[in-house]
Amino acid sequence: MCPISINMIETKKLRKSFKSFKKEPGVMGSVKSLFHREYITKNAVEDFDLSIETGEMVALLGPNGAGKTTLMKMFTGIIVPSDGEVLVAGHKPFLREKQFRKKVAIVMGQKSQLWWDLPAMDSFLLLQKYYEIPPKAFKKRLDLMNDILRVGDLLHVHMRKMSLGERMKMELIASLLHAPEVIFLDEPTIGLDVMAQENIRKFIHDYHAENKVTVVLTSHYMADVQALCKRLVLIFNGMKGFDGPIEKFEKILGHEKILSITSSEAIDLDHPLLANYSPTFSNKFRTVELKIPEDQLSEIGAQILQQLPIIDFSTEKLPIERVMKTLVECPDILLKDRSAP
Amino acid sequence: MHPNISKWWQTIKISWSKTLTYRVNFLMQIIGPALVFFFIKYNLWNSIYAGDESTVIAGYRFPEMITYHVWTLVVGLVGISNNSAGISEEIRLGKISSYLIYPFNFWEFHTASFLAFEVIQYLVASITLVILFYIGVLPDVSALHTVLGFIFCFFVACFWFSMQFIVGLIAFWLNETWSIRIILITLTSFLSGYLIPLELYPSWLTDILAYTPFPYLSFYPVKIFMGDTTHFFSGLAILIGWSFVSFFVGSLIFKKGVRLYTAAGM
């Protein structure tokens, strides 16, 4: 018997188009646009099919303007799709039923949802009423999140007086107080320092592990994606470019590992050990980057260590970052990959 | 407390604390309209009457004219002071997104904030009234008519709020609603009797105005404060009727507008 999979998010042929008008630059352009306007319709999201199971944590990646945020807005009911179907937690989000709103949460790294003129605690109390959270559950959840994120002293400070990292912690707490079934995190670590990024990442990881909620994450930091998600959905120009496990994504460009070595002296450009692995030299020929087939990595690595005066030796930490960069520069690779048998 | 009532009550409390966050703003809100009254209206009518107690303009002697304007000040404070700038800004800057996500919607939030604002304005109006009474600008005050006037003003405020809500929603279509707001406020100031009593207008204009809600926004409430309650019940009925119409138009506009909403800047 097949296991029954219950999808938290389901879209079919989802499309969102935006209409805008072309304006020539300068004052004359503005005057002309008063009388005649040429409209352009752009599909921000096109023919998008997606299924996300309950409890999954999925990364939604793509360059700026690819349509990630538009998708998030459609999932949460902020904007209405132009065509196609979308179902989140069993609801059509754009109907904005109150029952639906109680099941979802969204955190936007670039936009504060809490009230700037109020201390965080006032906002939380307001949300407690809006989401009808029983006082005991409210206190328990707040205390728990406070223990992990350590925001106790800040609860009575006005939001506008907080640092970006502090504000993001508050936004996260606010979004989780009502224990949503699905959480949309739109660049939750943007603009944060390394420590704050790591804290937020750990918090999201632990929260997901403990509560088994469905999480959809967008981020330009591949470290977020690598640390949090097993599955990755790539979006390019509003269309799905890739959907699958991260391991598979890492291998889109081939089954090679990038090895970086630094020698105490300049390395011979024609060194026979390196020549077959597309060497790229830097640092006055003392550092070289090699593309080595996965299955040969340990063998070649050992030989290099024996033959060269190596002072530093490392394999790349975030292979998906390289894959993303290459794909953004040359999206055709994906088309080739898809057409391959 | 019923969950819905506690949502409204909490929002009202939050609106109060937001108003009190900026002390200077709050102070200006109290003394601003009174200063405008003294520097402009009092001095203007003082020069027009030129200190002559016997001059009668459109049936008003100088003290009556000042009394009329004191009451327009009060009506202005409690009835037509709410503005739609905040609503438009929230749409334009994409802040409305929060209210599309929280299970307390945009209209509910703004209506609760309006009610909170009204309470503060009633307080401000009462303080202003007491001060004006003690400095002798307002010689005769009838407690009954003051209460009736204040009741009437609440309905003026409800209608004005629903009008302002509609103007704010136009931001779904226009980037800037500033000009529409100014047109509405200027027109209302002229046609409602807020700037000058309607008796000064030609009769054909007042005949036309009788079919609009404008006189009920300043002229009739002022008359009620001054002791003429002829239009109390008919005025209430008209205001309630118009409030319902504008409420339905507003919710229709919201439904249409929110389909166009792109959550810019989000």
PDB file of N, CA and C in Angstrom, chain B residues 170-248:
ATOM      1  N   ILE B 170      -8.482  54.856  -2.509  1.00  0.00           N
ATOM      2  CA  ILE B 170      -8.177  55.222  -3.894  1.00  0.00           C
ATOM      3  C   ILE B 170      -6.686  55.003  -4.185  1.00  0.00           C
ATOM      4  N   ALA B 171      -5.903  54.897  -3.129  1.00  0.00           N
ATOM      5  CA  ALA B 171      -4.465  54.620  -3.295  1.00  0.00           C
ATOM      6  C   ALA B 171      -4.222  53.288  -4.007  1.00  0.00           C
ATOM      7  N   PHE B 172      -5.227  52.423  -4.065  1.00  0.00           N
ATOM      8  CA  PHE B 172      -5.067  51.196  -4.843  1.00  0.00           C
ATOM      9  C   PHE B 172      -4.868  51.527  -6.330  1.00  0.00           C
ATOM     10  N   TRP B 173      -5.480  52.620  -6.748  1.00  0.00           N
ATOM     11  CA  TRP B 173      -5.409  53.014  -8.168  1.00  0.00           C
ATOM     12  C   TRP B 173      -4.425  54.156  -8.398  1.00  0.00           C
ATOM     13  N   LEU B 174      -4.374  55.097  -7.453  1.00  0.00           N
ATOM     14  CA  LEU B 174      -3.486  56.254  -7.623  1.00  0.00           C
ATOM     15  C   LEU B 174      -2.337  56.153  -6.635  1.00  0.00           C
ATOM     16  N   ASN B 175      -1.181  56.603  -7.064  1.00  0.00           N
ATOM     17  CA  ASN B 175      -0.041  56.560  -6.150  1.00  0.00           C
ATOM     18  C   ASN B 175      -0.189  57.572  -5.034  1.00  0.00           C
ATOM     19  N   GLU B 176      -0.788  58.703  -5.358  1.00  0.00           N
ATOM     20  CA  GLU B 176      -0.864  59.785  -4.383  1.00  0.00           C
ATOM     21  C   GLU B 176      -2.301  60.274  -4.263  1.00  0.00           C
ATOM     22  N   THR B 177      -2.858  60.225  -3.063  1.00  0.00           N
ATOM     23  CA  THR B 177      -4.253  60.662  -2.896  1.00  0.00           C
ATOM     24  C   THR B 177      -4.317  62.040  -2.247  1.00  0.00           C
ATOM     25  N   TRP B 178      -3.172  62.681  -2.142  1.00  0.00           N
ATOM     26  CA  TRP B 178      -3.083  63.975  -1.474  1.00  0.00           C
ATOM     27  C   TRP B 178      -4.048  64.996  -2.079  1.00  0.00           C
ATOM     28  N   SER B 179      -4.056  65.088  -3.431  1.00  0.00           N
ATOM     29  CA  SER B 179      -4.897  66.112  -4.068  1.00  0.00           C
ATOM     30  C   SER B 179      -6.378  65.832  -3.808  1.00  0.00           C
ATOM     31  N   ILE B 180      -6.771  64.566  -3.854  1.00  0.00           N
ATOM     32  CA  ILE B 180      -8.186  64.237  -3.609  1.00  0.00           C
ATOM     33  C   ILE B 180      -8.567  64.592  -2.177  1.00  0.00           C
ATOM     34  N   ARG B 181      -7.655  64.317  -1.265  1.00  0.00           N
ATOM     35  CA  ARG B 181      -7.928  64.636   0.146  1.00  0.00           C
ATOM     36  C   ARG B 181      -8.144  66.125   0.331  1.00  0.00           C
ATOM     37  N   ILE B 182      -7.249  66.916  -0.306  1.00  0.00           N
ATOM     38  CA  ILE B 182      -7.343  68.371  -0.158  1.00  0.00           C
ATOM     39  C   ILE B 182      -8.649  68.874  -0.768  1.00  0.00           C
ATOM     40  N   ILE B 183      -9.011  68.333  -1.950  1.00  0.00           N
ATOM     41  CA  ILE B 183     -10.255  68.762  -2.603  1.00  0.00           C
ATOM     42  C   ILE B 183     -11.438  68.465  -1.674  1.00  0.00           C
ATOM     43  N   LEU B 184     -11.457  67.258  -1.121  1.00  0.00           N
ATOM     44  CA  LEU B 184     -12.578  66.868  -0.255  1.00  0.00           C
ATOM     45  C   LEU B 184     -12.654  67.758   0.989  1.00  0.00           C
ATOM     46  N   ILE B 185     -11.488  68.005   1.593  1.00  0.00           N
ATOM     47  CA  ILE B 185     -11.484  68.802   2.820  1.00  0.00           C
ATOM     48  C   ILE B 185     -11.893  70.244   2.525  1.00  0.00           C
ATOM     49  N   THR B 186     -11.356  70.812   1.418  1.00  0.00           N
ATOM     50  CA  THR B 186     -11.678  72.198   1.082  1.00  0.00           C
ATOM     51  C   THR B 186     -13.169  72.337   0.760  1.00  0.00           C
ATOM     52  N   LEU B 187     -13.656  71.415  -0.076  1.00  0.00           N
ATOM     53  CA  LEU B 187     -15.078  71.453  -0.435  1.00  0.00           C
ATOM     54  C   LEU B 187     -15.946  71.337   0.813  1.00  0.00           C
ATOM     55  N   THR B 188     -15.583  70.380   1.660  1.00  0.00           N
ATOM     56  CA  THR B 188     -16.382  70.163   2.871  1.00  0.00           C
ATOM     57  C   THR B 188     -16.359  71.394   3.765  1.00  0.00           C
ATOM     58  N   SER B 189     -15.173  72.011   3.892  1.00  0.00           N
ATOM     59  CA  SER B 189     -15.077  73.201   4.744  1.00  0.00           C
ATOM     60  C   SER B 189     -16.013  74.292   4.246  1.00  0.00           C
ATOM     61  N   PHE B 190     -16.078  74.464   2.919  1.00  0.00           N
ATOM     62  CA  PHE B 190     -16.937  75.505   2.351  1.00  0.00           C
ATOM     63  C   PHE B 190     -18.408  75.138   2.420  1.00  0.00           C
ATOM     64  N   LEU B 191     -18.707  73.909   1.991  1.00  0.00           N
ATOM     65  CA  LEU B 191     -20.114  73.551   1.797  1.00  0.00           C
ATOM     66  C   LEU B 191     -20.820  73.090   3.066  1.00  0.00           C
ATOM     67  N   SER B 192     -20.045  72.819   4.111  1.00  0.00           N
ATOM     68  CA  SER B 192     -20.686  72.321   5.326  1.00  0.00           C
ATOM     69  C   SER B 192     -20.991  73.450   6.309  1.00  0.00           C
ATOM     70  N   GLY B 193     -20.504  74.648   5.981  1.00  0.00           N
ATOM     71  CA  GLY B 193     -20.709  75.753   6.920  1.00  0.00           C
ATOM     72  C   GLY B 193     -19.602  75.822   7.955  1.00  0.00           C
ATOM     73  N   TYR B 194     -18.504  75.117   7.690  1.00  0.00           N
ATOM     74  CA  TYR B 194     -17.400  75.128   8.648  1.00  0.00           C
ATOM     75  C   TYR B 194     -16.661  76.467   8.601  1.00  0.00           C
ATOM     76  N   LEU B 195     -16.487  77.017   7.394  1.00  0.00           N
ATOM     77  CA  LEU B 195     -15.750  78.277   7.267  1.00  0.00           C
ATOM     78  C   LEU B 195     -16.631  79.482   7.558  1.00  0.00           C
ATOM     79  N   ILE B 196     -17.823  79.514   6.945  1.00  0.00           N
ATOM     80  CA  ILE B 196     -18.780  80.598   7.215  1.00  0.00           C
ATOM     81  C   ILE B 196     -20.181  79.984   7.306  1.00  0.00           C
ATOM     82  N   PRO B 197     -21.071  80.598   8.086  1.00  0.00           N
ATOM     83  CA  PRO B 197     -22.417  80.024   8.225  1.00  0.00           C
ATOM     84  C   PRO B 197     -23.128  79.957   6.872  1.00  0.00           C
ATOM     85  N   LEU B 198     -23.944  78.939   6.703  1.00  0.00           N
ATOM     86  CA  LEU B 198     -24.611  78.732   5.418  1.00  0.00           C
ATOM     87  C   LEU B 198     -25.596  79.853   5.080  1.00  0.00           C
ATOM     88  N   GLU B 199     -26.036  80.618   6.096  1.00  0.00           N
ATOM     89  CA  GLU B 199     -26.963  81.719   5.829  1.00  0.00           C
ATOM     90  C   GLU B 199     -26.325  82.774   4.917  1.00  0.00           C
ATOM     91  N   LEU B 200     -25.007  82.778   4.846  1.00  0.00           N
ATOM     92  CA  LEU B 200     -24.309  83.764   4.011  1.00  0.00           C
ATOM     93  C   LEU B 200     -24.314  83.362   2.532  1.00  0.00           C
ATOM     94  N   TYR B 201     -24.691  82.127   2.236  1.00  0.00           N
ATOM     95  CA  TYR B 201     -24.687  81.650   0.842  1.00  0.00           C
ATOM     96  C   TYR B 201     -25.999  82.012   0.158  1.00  0.00           C
ATOM     97  N   PRO B 202     -25.978  82.128  -1.175  1.00  0.00           N
ATOM     98  CA  PRO B 202     -27.242  82.370  -1.889  1.00  0.00           C
ATOM     99  C   PRO B 202     -28.223  81.212  -1.678  1.00  0.00           C
ATOM    100  N   SER B 203     -29.502  81.512  -1.755  1.00  0.00           N
ATOM    101  CA  SER B 203     -30.492  80.481  -1.397  1.00  0.00           C
ATOM    102  C   SER B 203     -30.458  79.288  -2.358  1.00  0.00           C
ATOM    103  N   TRP B 204     -30.165  79.552  -3.663  1.00  0.00           N
ATOM    104  CA  TRP B 204     -30.149  78.412  -4.611  1.00  0.00           C
ATOM    105  C   TRP B 204     -29.101  77.383  -4.191  1.00  0.00           C
ATOM    106  N   LEU B 205     -27.976  77.888  -3.626  1.00  0.00           N
ATOM    107  CA  LEU B 205     -26.907  76.967  -3.227  1.00  0.00           C
ATOM    108  C   LEU B 205     -27.324  76.177  -1.978  1.00  0.00           C
ATOM    109  N   THR B 206     -27.918  76.885  -1.018  1.00  0.00           N
ATOM    110  CA  THR B 206     -28.338  76.156   0.190  1.00  0.00           C
ATOM    111  C   THR B 206     -29.454  75.164  -0.130  1.00  0.00           C
ATOM    112  N   ASP B 207     -30.296  75.522  -1.152  1.00  0.00           N
ATOM    113  CA  ASP B 207     -31.341  74.573  -1.569  1.00  0.00           C
ATOM    114  C   ASP B 207     -30.710  73.284  -2.095  1.00  0.00           C
ATOM    115  N   ILE B 208     -29.672  73.446  -2.902  1.00  0.00           N
ATOM    116  CA  ILE B 208     -28.992  72.259  -3.453  1.00  0.00           C
ATOM    117  C   ILE B 208     -28.310  71.490  -2.322  1.00  0.00           C
ATOM    118  N   LEU B 209     -27.645  72.245  -1.450  1.00  0.00           N
ATOM    119  CA  LEU B 209     -26.888  71.592  -0.358  1.00  0.00           C
ATOM    120  C   LEU B 209     -27.785  70.754   0.543  1.00  0.00           C
ATOM    121  N   ALA B 210     -29.073  71.161   0.612  1.00  0.00           N
ATOM    122  CA  ALA B 210     -30.009  70.413   1.474  1.00  0.00           C
ATOM    123  C   ALA B 210     -30.121  68.953   1.036  1.00  0.00           C
ATOM    124  N   TYR B 211     -29.824  68.680  -0.247  1.00  0.00           N
ATOM    125  CA  TYR B 211     -29.899  67.298  -0.740  1.00  0.00           C
ATOM    126  C   TYR B 211     -28.573  66.543  -0.579  1.00  0.00           C
ATOM    127  N   THR B 212     -27.599  67.191  -0.018  1.00  0.00           N
ATOM    128  CA  THR B 212     -26.282  66.543   0.159  1.00  0.00           C
ATOM    129  C   THR B 212     -26.021  66.366   1.654  1.00  0.00           C
ATOM    130  N   PRO B 213     -25.027  65.545   2.005  1.00  0.00           N
ATOM    131  CA  PRO B 213     -24.736  65.389   3.442  1.00  0.00           C
ATOM    132  C   PRO B 213     -23.948  66.558   4.030  1.00  0.00           C
ATOM    133  N   PHE B 214     -23.491  67.503   3.161  1.00  0.00           N
ATOM    134  CA  PHE B 214     -22.571  68.542   3.652  1.00  0.00           C
ATOM    135  C   PHE B 214     -23.081  69.347   4.852  1.00  0.00           C
ATOM    136  N   PRO B 215     -24.325  69.902   4.801  1.00  0.00           N
ATOM    137  CA  PRO B 215     -24.732  70.753   5.944  1.00  0.00           C
ATOM    138  C   PRO B 215     -24.757  69.991   7.268  1.00  0.00           C
ATOM    139  N   TYR B 216     -24.898  68.656   7.166  1.00  0.00           N
ATOM    140  CA  TYR B 216     -24.979  67.853   8.394  1.00  0.00           C
ATOM    141  C   TYR B 216     -23.607  67.630   9.030  1.00  0.00           C
ATOM    142  N   LEU B 217     -22.558  68.054   8.308  1.00  0.00           N
ATOM    143  CA  LEU B 217     -21.211  67.822   8.836  1.00  0.00           C
ATOM    144  C   LEU B 217     -20.745  68.958   9.739  1.00  0.00           C
ATOM    145  N   SER B 218     -21.320  70.170   9.580  1.00  0.00           N
ATOM    146  CA  SER B 218     -20.919  71.288  10.457  1.00  0.00           C
ATOM    147  C   SER B 218     -22.103  72.161  10.850  1.00  0.00           C
ATOM    148  N   PHE B 219     -22.832  72.606   9.820  1.00  0.00           N
ATOM    149  CA  PHE B 219     -23.865  73.615  10.064  1.00  0.00           C
ATOM    150  C   PHE B 219     -24.928  73.143  11.073  1.00  0.00           C
ATOM    151  N   TYR B 220     -25.540  71.987  10.793  1.00  0.00           N
ATOM    152  CA  TYR B 220     -26.596  71.517  11.705  1.00  0.00           C
ATOM    153  C   TYR B 220     -26.061  71.121  13.085  1.00  0.00           C
ATOM    154  N   PRO B 221     -24.929  70.406  13.161  1.00  0.00           N
ATOM    155  CA  PRO B 221     -24.420  70.132  14.514  1.00  0.00           C
ATOM    156  C   PRO B 221     -24.135  71.400  15.315  1.00  0.00           C
ATOM    157  N   VAL B 222     -23.635  72.453  14.622  1.00  0.00           N
ATOM    158  CA  VAL B 222     -23.384  73.717  15.324  1.00  0.00           C
ATOM    159  C   VAL B 222     -24.709  74.292  15.835  1.00  0.00           C
ATOM    160  N   LYS B 223     -25.725  74.195  14.971  1.00  0.00           N
ATOM    161  CA  LYS B 223     -27.043  74.712  15.359  1.00  0.00           C
ATOM    162  C   LYS B 223     -27.572  73.966  16.594  1.00  0.00           C
ATOM    163  N   ILE B 224     -27.328  72.645  16.627  1.00  0.00           N
ATOM    164  CA  ILE B 224     -27.781  71.856  17.784  1.00  0.00           C
ATOM    165  C   ILE B 224     -27.075  72.343  19.054  1.00  0.00           C
ATOM    166  N   PHE B 225     -25.760  72.533  18.957  1.00  0.00           N
ATOM    167  CA  PHE B 225     -25.006  73.056  20.111  1.00  0.00           C
ATOM    168  C   PHE B 225     -25.563  74.413  20.544  1.00  0.00           C
ATOM    169  N   MET B 226     -26.011  75.203  19.535  1.00  0.00           N
ATOM    170  CA  MET B 226     -26.491  76.558  19.848  1.00  0.00           C
ATOM    171  C   MET B 226     -27.958  76.568  20.289  1.00  0.00           C
ATOM    172  N   GLY B 227     -28.581  75.375  20.351  1.00  0.00           N
ATOM    173  CA  GLY B 227     -29.930  75.308  20.916  1.00  0.00           C
ATOM    174  C   GLY B 227     -31.031  75.003  19.923  1.00  0.00           C
ATOM    175  N   ASP B 228     -30.702  74.939  18.619  1.00  0.00           N
ATOM    176  CA  ASP B 228     -31.739  74.666  17.624  1.00  0.00           C
ATOM    177  C   ASP B 228     -31.697  73.172  17.277  1.00  0.00           C
ATOM    178  N   THR B 229     -32.654  72.416  17.829  1.00  0.00           N
ATOM    179  CA  THR B 229     -32.615  70.953  17.634  1.00  0.00           C
ATOM    180  C   THR B 229     -33.604  70.483  16.561  1.00  0.00           C
ATOM    181  N   THR B 230     -34.109  71.428  15.741  1.00  0.00           N
ATOM    182  CA  THR B 230     -35.102  71.070  14.720  1.00  0.00           C
ATOM    183  C   THR B 230     -34.638  69.889  13.861  1.00  0.00           C
ATOM    184  N   HIS B 231     -33.358  69.913  13.510  1.00  0.00           N
ATOM    185  CA  HIS B 231     -32.868  68.907  12.558  1.00  0.00           C
ATOM    186  C   HIS B 231     -32.185  67.722  13.233  1.00  0.00           C
ATOM    187  N   PHE B 232     -32.369  67.573  14.544  1.00  0.00           N
ATOM    188  CA  PHE B 232     -31.618  66.534  15.261  1.00  0.00           C
ATOM    189  C   PHE B 232     -31.920  65.131  14.705  1.00  0.00           C
ATOM    190  N   PHE B 233     -33.187  64.742  14.718  1.00  0.00           N
ATOM    191  CA  PHE B 233     -33.516  63.367  14.321  1.00  0.00           C
ATOM    192  C   PHE B 233     -33.391  63.154  12.812  1.00  0.00           C
ATOM    193  N   SER B 234     -33.893  64.146  12.042  1.00  0.00           N
ATOM    194  CA  SER B 234     -33.781  63.976  10.581  1.00  0.00           C
ATOM    195  C   SER B 234     -32.306  63.942  10.187  1.00  0.00           C
ATOM    196  N   GLY B 235     -31.517  64.784  10.854  1.00  0.00           N
ATOM    197  CA  GLY B 235     -30.074  64.816  10.568  1.00  0.00           C
ATOM    198  C   GLY B 235     -29.421  63.486  10.883  1.00  0.00           C
ATOM    199  N   LEU B 236     -29.788  62.905  12.030  1.00  0.00           N
ATOM    200  CA  LEU B 236     -29.217  61.607  12.410  1.00  0.00           C
ATOM    201  C   LEU B 236     -29.559  60.546  11.355  1.00  0.00           C
ATOM    202  N   ALA B 237     -30.851  60.566  10.942  1.00  0.00           N
ATOM    203  CA  ALA B 237     -31.289  59.573   9.959  1.00  0.00           C
ATOM    204  C   ALA B 237     -30.482  59.726   8.670  1.00  0.00           C
ATOM    205  N   ILE B 238     -30.309  60.975   8.247  1.00  0.00           N
ATOM    206  CA  ILE B 238     -29.568  61.215   6.994  1.00  0.00           C
ATOM    207  C   ILE B 238     -28.114  60.758   7.126  1.00  0.00           C
ATOM    208  N   LEU B 239     -27.502  61.094   8.265  1.00  0.00           N
ATOM    209  CA  LEU B 239     -26.093  60.702   8.458  1.00  0.00           C
ATOM    210  C   LEU B 239     -25.939  59.185   8.506  1.00  0.00           C
ATOM    211  N   ILE B 240     -26.855  58.525   9.207  1.00  0.00           N
ATOM    212  CA  ILE B 240     -26.772  57.065   9.309  1.00  0.00           C
ATOM    213  C   ILE B 240     -26.945  56.445   7.911  1.00  0.00           C
ATOM    214  N   GLY B 241     -27.925  56.990   7.165  1.00  0.00           N
ATOM    215  CA  GLY B 241     -28.147  56.497   5.804  1.00  0.00           C
ATOM    216  C   GLY B 241     -26.901  56.637   4.946  1.00  0.00           C
ATOM    217  N   TRP B 242     -26.320  57.846   4.950  1.00  0.00           N
ATOM    218  CA  TRP B 242     -25.113  58.092   4.159  1.00  0.00           C
ATOM    219  C   TRP B 242     -23.948  57.225   4.633  1.00  0.00           C
ATOM    220  N   SER B 243     -23.862  57.005   5.959  1.00  0.00           N
ATOM    221  CA  SER B 243     -22.762  56.182   6.484  1.00  0.00           C
ATOM    222  C   SER B 243     -22.878  54.766   5.936  1.00  0.00           C
ATOM    223  N   PHE B 244     -24.116  54.236   5.904  1.00  0.00           N
ATOM    224  CA  PHE B 244     -24.310  52.884   5.371  1.00  0.00           C
ATOM    225  C   PHE B 244     -23.910  52.826   3.899  1.00  0.00           C
ATOM    226  N   VAL B 245     -24.381  53.840   3.143  1.00  0.00           N
ATOM    227  CA  VAL B 245     -24.049  53.857   1.711  1.00  0.00           C
ATOM    228  C   VAL B 245     -22.531  53.877   1.537  1.00  0.00           C
ATOM    229  N   SER B 246     -21.864  54.773   2.260  1.00  0.00           N
ATOM    230  CA  SER B 246     -20.419  54.880   2.058  1.00  0.00           C
ATOM    231  C   SER B 246     -19.691  53.643   2.594  1.00  0.00           C
ATOM    232  N   PHE B 247     -20.264  53.001   3.617  1.00  0.00           N
ATOM    233  CA  PHE B 247     -19.652  51.764   4.111  1.00  0.00           C
ATOM    234  C   PHE B 247     -19.685  50.683   3.013  1.00  0.00           C
ATOM    235  N   PHE B 248     -20.845  50.551   2.354  1.00  0.00           N
ATOM    236  CA  PHE B 248     -20.953  49.523   1.314  1.00  0.00           C
ATOM    237  C   PHE B 248     -20.085  49.865   0.106  1.00  0.00           C
TER     238      PHE B 248
END
